[in-house]
mmCIF file of C-alpha atoms in Angstrom:
data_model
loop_
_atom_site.group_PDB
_atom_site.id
_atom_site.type_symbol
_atom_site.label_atom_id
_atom_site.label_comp_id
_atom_site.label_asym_id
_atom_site.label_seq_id
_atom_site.Cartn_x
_atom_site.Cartn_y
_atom_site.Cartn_z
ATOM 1 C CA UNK A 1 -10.828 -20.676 -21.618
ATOM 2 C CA UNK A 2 -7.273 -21.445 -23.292
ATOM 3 C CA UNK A 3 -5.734 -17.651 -24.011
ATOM 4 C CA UNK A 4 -4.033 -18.761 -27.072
ATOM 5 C CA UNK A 5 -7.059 -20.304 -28.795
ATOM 6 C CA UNK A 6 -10.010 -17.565 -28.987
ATOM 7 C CA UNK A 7 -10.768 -14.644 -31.046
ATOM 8 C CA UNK A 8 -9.457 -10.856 -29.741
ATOM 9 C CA UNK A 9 -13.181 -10.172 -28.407
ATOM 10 C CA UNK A 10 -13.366 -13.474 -26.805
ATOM 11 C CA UNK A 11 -10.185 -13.141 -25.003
ATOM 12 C CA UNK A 12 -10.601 -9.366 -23.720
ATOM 13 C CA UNK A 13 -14.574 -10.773 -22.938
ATOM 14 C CA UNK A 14 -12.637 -13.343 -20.806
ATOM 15 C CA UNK A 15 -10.130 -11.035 -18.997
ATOM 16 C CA UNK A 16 -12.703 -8.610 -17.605
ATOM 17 C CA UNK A 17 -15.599 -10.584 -17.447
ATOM 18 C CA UNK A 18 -14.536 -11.194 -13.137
ATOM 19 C CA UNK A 19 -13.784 -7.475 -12.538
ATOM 20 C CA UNK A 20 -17.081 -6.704 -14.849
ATOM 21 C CA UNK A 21 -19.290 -8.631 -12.289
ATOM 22 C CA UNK A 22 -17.641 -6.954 -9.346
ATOM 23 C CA UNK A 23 -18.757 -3.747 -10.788
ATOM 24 C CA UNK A 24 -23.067 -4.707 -11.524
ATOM 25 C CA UNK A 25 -24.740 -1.657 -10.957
ATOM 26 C CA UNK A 26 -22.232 1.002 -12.061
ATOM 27 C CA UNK A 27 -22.449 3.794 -14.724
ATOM 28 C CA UNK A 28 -19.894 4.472 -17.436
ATOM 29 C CA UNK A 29 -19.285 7.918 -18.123
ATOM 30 C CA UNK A 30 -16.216 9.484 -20.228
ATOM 31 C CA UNK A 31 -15.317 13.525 -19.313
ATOM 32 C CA UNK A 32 -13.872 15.549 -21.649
ATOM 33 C CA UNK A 33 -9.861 16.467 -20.111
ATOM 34 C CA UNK A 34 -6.565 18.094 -21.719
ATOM 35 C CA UNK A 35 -5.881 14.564 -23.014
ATOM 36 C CA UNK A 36 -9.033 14.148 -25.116
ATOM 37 C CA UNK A 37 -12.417 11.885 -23.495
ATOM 38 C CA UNK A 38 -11.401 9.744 -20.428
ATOM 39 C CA UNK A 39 -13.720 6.786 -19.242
ATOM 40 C CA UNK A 40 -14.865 6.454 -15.936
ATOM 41 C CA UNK A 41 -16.865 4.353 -13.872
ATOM 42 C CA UNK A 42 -19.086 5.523 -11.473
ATOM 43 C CA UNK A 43 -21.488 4.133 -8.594
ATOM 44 C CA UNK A 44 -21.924 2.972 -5.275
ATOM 45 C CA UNK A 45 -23.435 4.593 -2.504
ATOM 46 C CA UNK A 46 -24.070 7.763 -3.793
ATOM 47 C CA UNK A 47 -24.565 9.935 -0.403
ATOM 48 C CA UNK A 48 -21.447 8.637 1.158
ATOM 49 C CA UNK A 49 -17.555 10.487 0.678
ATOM 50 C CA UNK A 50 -16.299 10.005 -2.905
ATOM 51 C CA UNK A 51 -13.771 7.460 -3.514
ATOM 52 C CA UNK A 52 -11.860 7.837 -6.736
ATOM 53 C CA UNK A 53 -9.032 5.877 -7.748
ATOM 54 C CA UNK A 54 -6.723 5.710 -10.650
ATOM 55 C CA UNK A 55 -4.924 2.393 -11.383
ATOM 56 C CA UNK A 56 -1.209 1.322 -12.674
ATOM 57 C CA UNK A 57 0.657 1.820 -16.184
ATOM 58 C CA UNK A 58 -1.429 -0.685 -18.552
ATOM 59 C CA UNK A 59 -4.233 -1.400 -16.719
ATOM 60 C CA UNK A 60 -8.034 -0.239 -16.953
ATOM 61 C CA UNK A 61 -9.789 1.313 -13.905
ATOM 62 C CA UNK A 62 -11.057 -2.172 -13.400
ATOM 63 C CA UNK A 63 -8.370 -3.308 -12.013
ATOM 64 C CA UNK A 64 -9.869 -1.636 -9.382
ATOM 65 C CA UNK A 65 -13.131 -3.465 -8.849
ATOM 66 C CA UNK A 66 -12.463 -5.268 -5.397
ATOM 67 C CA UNK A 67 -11.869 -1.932 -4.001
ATOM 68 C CA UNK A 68 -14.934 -1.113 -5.598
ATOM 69 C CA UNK A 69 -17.249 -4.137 -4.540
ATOM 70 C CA UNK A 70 -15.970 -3.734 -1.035
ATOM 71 C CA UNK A 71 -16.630 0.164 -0.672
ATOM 72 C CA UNK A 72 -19.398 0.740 -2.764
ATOM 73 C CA UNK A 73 -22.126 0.367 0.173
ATOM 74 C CA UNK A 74 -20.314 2.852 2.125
ATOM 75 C CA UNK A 75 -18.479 4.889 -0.792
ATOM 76 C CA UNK A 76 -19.222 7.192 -3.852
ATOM 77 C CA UNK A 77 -16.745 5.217 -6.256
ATOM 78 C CA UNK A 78 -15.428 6.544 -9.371
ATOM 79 C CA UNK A 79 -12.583 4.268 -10.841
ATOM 80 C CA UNK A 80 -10.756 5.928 -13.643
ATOM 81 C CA UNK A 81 -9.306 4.461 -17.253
ATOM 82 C CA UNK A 82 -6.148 6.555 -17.148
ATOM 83 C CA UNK A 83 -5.448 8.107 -20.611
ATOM 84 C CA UNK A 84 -4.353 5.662 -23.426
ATOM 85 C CA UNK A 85 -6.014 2.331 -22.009
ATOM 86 C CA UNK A 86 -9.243 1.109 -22.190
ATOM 87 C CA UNK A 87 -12.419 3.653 -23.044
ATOM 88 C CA UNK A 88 -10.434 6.853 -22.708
ATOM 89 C CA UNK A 89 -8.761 7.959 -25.473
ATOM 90 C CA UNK A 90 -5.737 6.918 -26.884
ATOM 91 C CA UNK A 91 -2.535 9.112 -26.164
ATOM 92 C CA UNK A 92 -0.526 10.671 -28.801
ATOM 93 C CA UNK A 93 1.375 12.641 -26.861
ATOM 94 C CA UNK A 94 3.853 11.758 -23.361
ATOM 95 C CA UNK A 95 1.552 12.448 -19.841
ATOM 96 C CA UNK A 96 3.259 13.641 -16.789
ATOM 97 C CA UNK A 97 2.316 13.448 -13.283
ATOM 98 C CA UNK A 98 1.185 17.385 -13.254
ATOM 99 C CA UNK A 99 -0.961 16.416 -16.355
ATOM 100 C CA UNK A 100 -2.769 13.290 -14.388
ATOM 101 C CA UNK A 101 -3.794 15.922 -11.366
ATOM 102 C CA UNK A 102 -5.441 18.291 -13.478
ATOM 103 C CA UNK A 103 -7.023 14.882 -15.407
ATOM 104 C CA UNK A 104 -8.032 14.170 -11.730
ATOM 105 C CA UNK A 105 -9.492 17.956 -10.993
ATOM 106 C CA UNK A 106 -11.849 17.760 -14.493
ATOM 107 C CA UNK A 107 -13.306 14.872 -13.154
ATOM 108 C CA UNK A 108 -14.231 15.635 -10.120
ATOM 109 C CA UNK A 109 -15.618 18.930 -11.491
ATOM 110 C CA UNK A 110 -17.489 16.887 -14.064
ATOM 111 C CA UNK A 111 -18.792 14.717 -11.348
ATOM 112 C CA UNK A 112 -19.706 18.115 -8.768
ATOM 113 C CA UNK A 113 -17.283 16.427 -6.068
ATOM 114 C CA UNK A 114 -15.973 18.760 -3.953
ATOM 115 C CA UNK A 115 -13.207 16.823 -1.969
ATOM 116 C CA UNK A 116 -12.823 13.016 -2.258
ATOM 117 C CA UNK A 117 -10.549 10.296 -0.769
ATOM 118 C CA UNK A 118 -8.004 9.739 -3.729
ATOM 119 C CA UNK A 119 -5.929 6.994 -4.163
ATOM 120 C CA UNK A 120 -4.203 3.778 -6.585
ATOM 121 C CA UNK A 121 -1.903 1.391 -7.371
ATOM 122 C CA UNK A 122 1.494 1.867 -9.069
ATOM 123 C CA UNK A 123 0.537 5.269 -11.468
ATOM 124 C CA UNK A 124 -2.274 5.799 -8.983
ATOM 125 C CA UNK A 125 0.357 5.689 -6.159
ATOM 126 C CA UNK A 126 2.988 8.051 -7.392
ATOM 127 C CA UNK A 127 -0.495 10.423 -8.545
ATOM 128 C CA UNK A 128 -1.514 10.161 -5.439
ATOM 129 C CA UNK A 129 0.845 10.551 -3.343
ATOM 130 C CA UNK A 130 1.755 14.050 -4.774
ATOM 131 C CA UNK A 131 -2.147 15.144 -4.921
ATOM 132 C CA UNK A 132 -2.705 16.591 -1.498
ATOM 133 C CA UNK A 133 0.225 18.506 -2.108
ATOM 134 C CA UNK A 134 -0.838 20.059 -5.169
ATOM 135 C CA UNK A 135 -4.539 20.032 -4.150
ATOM 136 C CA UNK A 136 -5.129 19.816 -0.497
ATOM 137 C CA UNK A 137 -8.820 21.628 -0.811
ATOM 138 C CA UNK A 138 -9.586 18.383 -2.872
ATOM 139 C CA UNK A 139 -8.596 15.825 -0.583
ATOM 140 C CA UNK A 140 -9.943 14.293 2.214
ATOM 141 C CA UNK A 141 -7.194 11.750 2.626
ATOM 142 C CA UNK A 142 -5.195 9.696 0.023
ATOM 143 C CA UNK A 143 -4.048 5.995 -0.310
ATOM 144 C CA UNK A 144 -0.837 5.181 -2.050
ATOM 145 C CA UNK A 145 -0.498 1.018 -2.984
ATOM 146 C CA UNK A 146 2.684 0.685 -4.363
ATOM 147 C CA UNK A 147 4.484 3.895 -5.206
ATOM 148 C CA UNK A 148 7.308 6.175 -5.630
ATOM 149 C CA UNK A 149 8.654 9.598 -5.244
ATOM 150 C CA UNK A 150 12.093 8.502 -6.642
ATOM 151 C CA UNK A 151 13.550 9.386 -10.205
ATOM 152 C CA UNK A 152 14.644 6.565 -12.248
ATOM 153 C CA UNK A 153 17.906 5.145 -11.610
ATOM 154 C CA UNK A 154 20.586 4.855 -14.675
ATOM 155 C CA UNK A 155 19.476 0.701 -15.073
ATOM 156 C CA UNK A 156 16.031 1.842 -14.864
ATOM 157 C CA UNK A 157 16.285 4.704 -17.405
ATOM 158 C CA UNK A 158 18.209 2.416 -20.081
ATOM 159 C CA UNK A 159 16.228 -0.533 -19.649
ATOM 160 C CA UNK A 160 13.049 1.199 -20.181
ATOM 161 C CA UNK A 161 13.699 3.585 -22.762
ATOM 162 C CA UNK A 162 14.831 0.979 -25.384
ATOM 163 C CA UNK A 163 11.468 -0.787 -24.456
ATOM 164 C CA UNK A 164 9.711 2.248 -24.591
ATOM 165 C CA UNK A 165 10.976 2.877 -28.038
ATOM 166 C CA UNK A 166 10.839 -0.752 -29.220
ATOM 167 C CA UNK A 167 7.284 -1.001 -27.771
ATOM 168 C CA UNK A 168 6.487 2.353 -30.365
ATOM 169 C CA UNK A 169 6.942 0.367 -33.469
ATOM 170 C CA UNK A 170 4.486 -2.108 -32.831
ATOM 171 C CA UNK A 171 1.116 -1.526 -34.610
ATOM 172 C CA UNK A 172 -0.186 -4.487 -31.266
ATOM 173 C CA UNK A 173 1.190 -5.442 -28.287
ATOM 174 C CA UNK A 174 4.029 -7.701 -28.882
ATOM 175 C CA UNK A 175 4.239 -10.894 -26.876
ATOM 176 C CA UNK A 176 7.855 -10.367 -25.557
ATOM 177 C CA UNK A 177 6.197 -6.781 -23.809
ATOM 178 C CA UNK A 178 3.511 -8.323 -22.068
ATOM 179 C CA UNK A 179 6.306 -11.186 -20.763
ATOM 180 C CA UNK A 180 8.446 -8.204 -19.546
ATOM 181 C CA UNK A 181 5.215 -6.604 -17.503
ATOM 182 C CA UNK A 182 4.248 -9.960 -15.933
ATOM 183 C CA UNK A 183 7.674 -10.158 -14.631
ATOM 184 C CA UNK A 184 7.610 -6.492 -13.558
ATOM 185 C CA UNK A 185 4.115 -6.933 -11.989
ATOM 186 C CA UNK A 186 4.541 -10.237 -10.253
ATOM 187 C CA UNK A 187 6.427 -11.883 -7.474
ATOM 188 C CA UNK A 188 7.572 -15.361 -6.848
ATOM 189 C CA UNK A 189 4.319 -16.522 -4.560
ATOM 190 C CA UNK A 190 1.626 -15.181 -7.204
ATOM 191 C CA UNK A 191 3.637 -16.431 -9.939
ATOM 192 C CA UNK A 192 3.426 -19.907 -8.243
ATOM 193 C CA UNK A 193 0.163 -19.639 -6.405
ATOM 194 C CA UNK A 194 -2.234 -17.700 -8.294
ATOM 195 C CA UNK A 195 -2.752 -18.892 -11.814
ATOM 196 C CA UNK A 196 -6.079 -16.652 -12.144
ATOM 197 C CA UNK A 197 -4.093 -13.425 -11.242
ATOM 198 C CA UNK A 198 -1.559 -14.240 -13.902
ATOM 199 C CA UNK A 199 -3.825 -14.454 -16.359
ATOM 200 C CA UNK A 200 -5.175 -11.388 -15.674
ATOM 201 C CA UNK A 201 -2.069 -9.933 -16.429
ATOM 202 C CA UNK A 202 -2.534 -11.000 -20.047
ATOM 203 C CA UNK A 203 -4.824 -7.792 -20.200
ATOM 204 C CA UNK A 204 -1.676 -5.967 -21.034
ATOM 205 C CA UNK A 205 -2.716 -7.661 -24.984
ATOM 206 C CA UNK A 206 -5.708 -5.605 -25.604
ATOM 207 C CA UNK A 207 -3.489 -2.201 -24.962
ATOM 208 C CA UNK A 208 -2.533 0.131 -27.496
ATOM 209 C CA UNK A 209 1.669 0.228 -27.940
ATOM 210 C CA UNK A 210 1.912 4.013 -28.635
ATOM 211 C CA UNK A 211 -0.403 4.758 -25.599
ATOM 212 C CA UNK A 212 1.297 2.605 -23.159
ATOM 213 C CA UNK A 213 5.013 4.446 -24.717
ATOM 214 C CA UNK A 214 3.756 7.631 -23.714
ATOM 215 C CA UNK A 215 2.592 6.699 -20.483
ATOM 216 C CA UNK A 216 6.203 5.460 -19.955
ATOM 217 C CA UNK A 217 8.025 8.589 -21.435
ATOM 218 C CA UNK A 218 5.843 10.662 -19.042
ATOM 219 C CA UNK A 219 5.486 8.611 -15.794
ATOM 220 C CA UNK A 220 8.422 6.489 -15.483
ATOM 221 C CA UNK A 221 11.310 7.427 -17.816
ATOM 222 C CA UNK A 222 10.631 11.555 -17.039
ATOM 223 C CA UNK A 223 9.814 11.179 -13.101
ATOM 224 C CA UNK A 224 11.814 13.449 -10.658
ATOM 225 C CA UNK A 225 12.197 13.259 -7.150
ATOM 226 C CA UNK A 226 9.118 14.222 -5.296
ATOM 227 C CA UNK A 227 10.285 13.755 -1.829
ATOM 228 C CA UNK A 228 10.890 17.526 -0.676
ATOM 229 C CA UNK A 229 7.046 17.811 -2.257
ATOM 230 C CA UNK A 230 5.657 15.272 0.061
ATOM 231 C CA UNK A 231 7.226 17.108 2.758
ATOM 232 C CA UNK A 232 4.734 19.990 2.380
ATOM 233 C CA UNK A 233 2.021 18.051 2.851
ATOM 234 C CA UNK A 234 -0.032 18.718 6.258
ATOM 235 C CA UNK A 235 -3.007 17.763 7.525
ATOM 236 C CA UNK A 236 -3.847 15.656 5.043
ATOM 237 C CA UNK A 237 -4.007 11.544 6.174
ATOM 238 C CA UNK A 238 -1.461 9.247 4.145
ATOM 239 C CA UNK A 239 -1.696 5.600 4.099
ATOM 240 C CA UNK A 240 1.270 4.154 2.232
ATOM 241 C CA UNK A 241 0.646 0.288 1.216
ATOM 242 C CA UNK A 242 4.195 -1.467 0.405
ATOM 243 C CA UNK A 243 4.158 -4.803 -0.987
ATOM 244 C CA UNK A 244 7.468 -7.249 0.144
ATOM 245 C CA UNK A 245 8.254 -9.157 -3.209
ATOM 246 C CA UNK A 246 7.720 -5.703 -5.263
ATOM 247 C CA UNK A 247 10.484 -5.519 -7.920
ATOM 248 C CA UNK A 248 9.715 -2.183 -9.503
ATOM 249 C CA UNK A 249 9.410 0.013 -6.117
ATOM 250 C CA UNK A 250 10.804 -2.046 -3.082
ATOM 251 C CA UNK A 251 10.236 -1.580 0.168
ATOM 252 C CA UNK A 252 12.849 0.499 1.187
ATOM 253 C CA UNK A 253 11.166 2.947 -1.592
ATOM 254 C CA UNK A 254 7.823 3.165 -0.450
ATOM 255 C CA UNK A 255 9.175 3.560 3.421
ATOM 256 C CA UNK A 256 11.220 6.375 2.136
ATOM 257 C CA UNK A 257 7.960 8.644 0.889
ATOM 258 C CA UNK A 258 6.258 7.792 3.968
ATOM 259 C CA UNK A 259 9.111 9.209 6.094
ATOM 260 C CA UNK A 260 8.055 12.271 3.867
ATOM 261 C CA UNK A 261 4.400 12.542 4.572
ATOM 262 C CA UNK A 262 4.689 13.787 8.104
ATOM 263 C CA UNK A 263 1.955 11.401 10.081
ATOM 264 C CA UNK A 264 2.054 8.861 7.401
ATOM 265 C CA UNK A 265 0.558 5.301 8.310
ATOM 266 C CA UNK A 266 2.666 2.610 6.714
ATOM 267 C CA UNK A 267 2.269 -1.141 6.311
ATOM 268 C CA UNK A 268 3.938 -3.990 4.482
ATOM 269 C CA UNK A 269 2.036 -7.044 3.077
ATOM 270 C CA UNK A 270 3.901 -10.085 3.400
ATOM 271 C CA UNK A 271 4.392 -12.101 0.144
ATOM 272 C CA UNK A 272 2.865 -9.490 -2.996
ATOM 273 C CA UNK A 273 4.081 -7.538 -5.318
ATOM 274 C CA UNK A 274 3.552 -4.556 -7.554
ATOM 275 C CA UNK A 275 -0.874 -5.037 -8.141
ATOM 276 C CA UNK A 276 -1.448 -5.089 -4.999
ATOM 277 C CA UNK A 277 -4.693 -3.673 -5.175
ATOM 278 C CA UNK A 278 -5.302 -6.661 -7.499
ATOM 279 C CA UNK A 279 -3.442 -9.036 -6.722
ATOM 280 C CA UNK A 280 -4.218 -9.705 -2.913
ATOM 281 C CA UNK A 281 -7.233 -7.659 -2.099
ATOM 282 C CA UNK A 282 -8.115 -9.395 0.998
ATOM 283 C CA UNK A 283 -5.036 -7.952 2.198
ATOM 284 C CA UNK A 284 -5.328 -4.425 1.102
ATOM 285 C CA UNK A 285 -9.206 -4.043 1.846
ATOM 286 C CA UNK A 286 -8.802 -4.251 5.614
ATOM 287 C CA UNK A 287 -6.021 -2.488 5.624
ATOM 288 C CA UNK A 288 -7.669 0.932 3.848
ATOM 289 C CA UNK A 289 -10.818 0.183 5.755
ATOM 290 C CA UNK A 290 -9.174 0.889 8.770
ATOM 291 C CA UNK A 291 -7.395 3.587 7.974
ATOM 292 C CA UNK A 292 -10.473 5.040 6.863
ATOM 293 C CA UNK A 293 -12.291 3.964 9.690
ATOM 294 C CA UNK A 294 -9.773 5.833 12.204
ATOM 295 C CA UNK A 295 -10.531 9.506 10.666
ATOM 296 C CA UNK A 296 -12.838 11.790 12.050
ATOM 297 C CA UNK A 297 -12.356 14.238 9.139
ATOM 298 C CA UNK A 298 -14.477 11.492 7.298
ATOM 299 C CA UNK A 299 -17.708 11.886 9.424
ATOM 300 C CA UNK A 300 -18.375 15.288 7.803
ATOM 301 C CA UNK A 301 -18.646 13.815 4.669
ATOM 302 C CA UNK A 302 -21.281 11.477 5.149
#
């Protein structure tokens, strides 16, 4: 289907319709938080540990769904639309990384989950990353694809702000944003390699502008250094997932929170970017499932 040539509903129809099929059997329910109703979807195996995840800037818990096809038989999953994108309500106001937690805490009240294995890509890293520390009753361990504990550098803060604030006076996403987020999200091999991924990335067209300028006022633009943070986490199992050709948090970034997390695991996938999760799930999968597969704390739980 040529992107340029179909109706709104027929293109959004198109950009889900893949992650849609990946999630056959699940429930949609949307939880009343501090920032209004926010969607989730649940399913899976529903006697096995929780599995909740929470996706990047701009993107639906969908993004998600190969985690959630390849867990669900094992898993409890619960994929969340982060405030501002798709079911959950729009956001009005900016979101910080405090307010995300607590979103994280009414769900899992909603959904009677006691402790859970959190994780996500991008927003989901950063969120998770920080969780155990802030909640480590809640956690049983936490997966980080993607992240950051840094605050914005000066090029960073400028750049983004007079997007952020060009990106508010748009009544629809303008073209030249979702240009700018392909290049953020993508490296050079998916950009020549992986046409389908790419034009998943056009998904950024069905978001809202002022939503997605709040998100960055809160998560990116107002971000502070979380590194002496990590370092009071204990006993809580970290896997850090680093992706080589990320542009928006290199290697070097992601290394330096998992020299934080004392007992951290840390890998680098050769040859993807920022969507990891997304992007190259083959990769990722394997590399959760064994991390998962390695912790004893997990046998409780199921």
């Amino acid at each position: 289907m040529n992107i340029e040539f179909v109706t709104p509903s027929q293109r959004k129809q198109a950009f889900f319709k893949t992650d849609e099929e990946r999630l056959t059997g699940a429930q949609q329910k949307r939880i009343k938080t501090a920032f209004g109703y926010v969607n989730v979807t649940v399913g899976g195996n529903e006697s096995g540990p929780a599995m909740v995840l929470w996706p990047s800037l701009m993107m639906q818990g969908s993004m998600l769904s190969y985690q959630y096809q390849h867990f669900a038989s094992r898993y409890r999953m619960v994929l969340i639309d982060p405030p501002g994108v798709g079911k959950s309500d729009a956001l009005r106001k900016p979101i910080f990384l405090e307010d995300s937690a607590e979103v994280v805490i009414d769900i899992l009240d909603a959904l009677d989950i006691r402790k859970c294995i959190f994780g996500g890509n991008s927003w989901g890293a950063m969120l998770a990353a920080v969780f155990p520390a802030w909640y480590p009753e809640r956690v049983i361990a936490a997966i980080v694809v993607n992240g950051t504990a840094s605050q914005p550098d000066a090029a960073e803060t400028i750049r983004m702000s007079l997007f952020s604030t060009l990106l508010y006076m748009n009544g629809t996403m303008p073209k030249w944003w979702v240009e700018f987020a392909k290049t953020g999200f993508a490296g050079d091999t998916v950009t020549e390699s992986n046409p389908e991924f790419m034009n998943y990335l056009n998904c950024v067209y069905n978001d809202d502008p002022k939503s997605i300028h709040f998100q960055l006022q809160g998560i990116i633009l107002n971000r502070v250094d979380r590194h002496d943070l990590l370092r009071t986490i204990k006993n809580v199992p970290v896997l850090i997932i680093a992706g080589e050709e990320d542009r928006q948090f290199p290697v070097y970034i992601c290394r330096k929170m998992a020299n934080a997390i004392a007992g951290s695991t840390f890998v680098v996938l050769p040859e993807v970017a920022h969507l990891a999760a997304r992007e190259r799930p083959e990769l990722v999968n394997p590399v959760i499932e064994n991390f998962l597969d390695q912790l004893s704390s997990l046998s409780c739980h199921e």
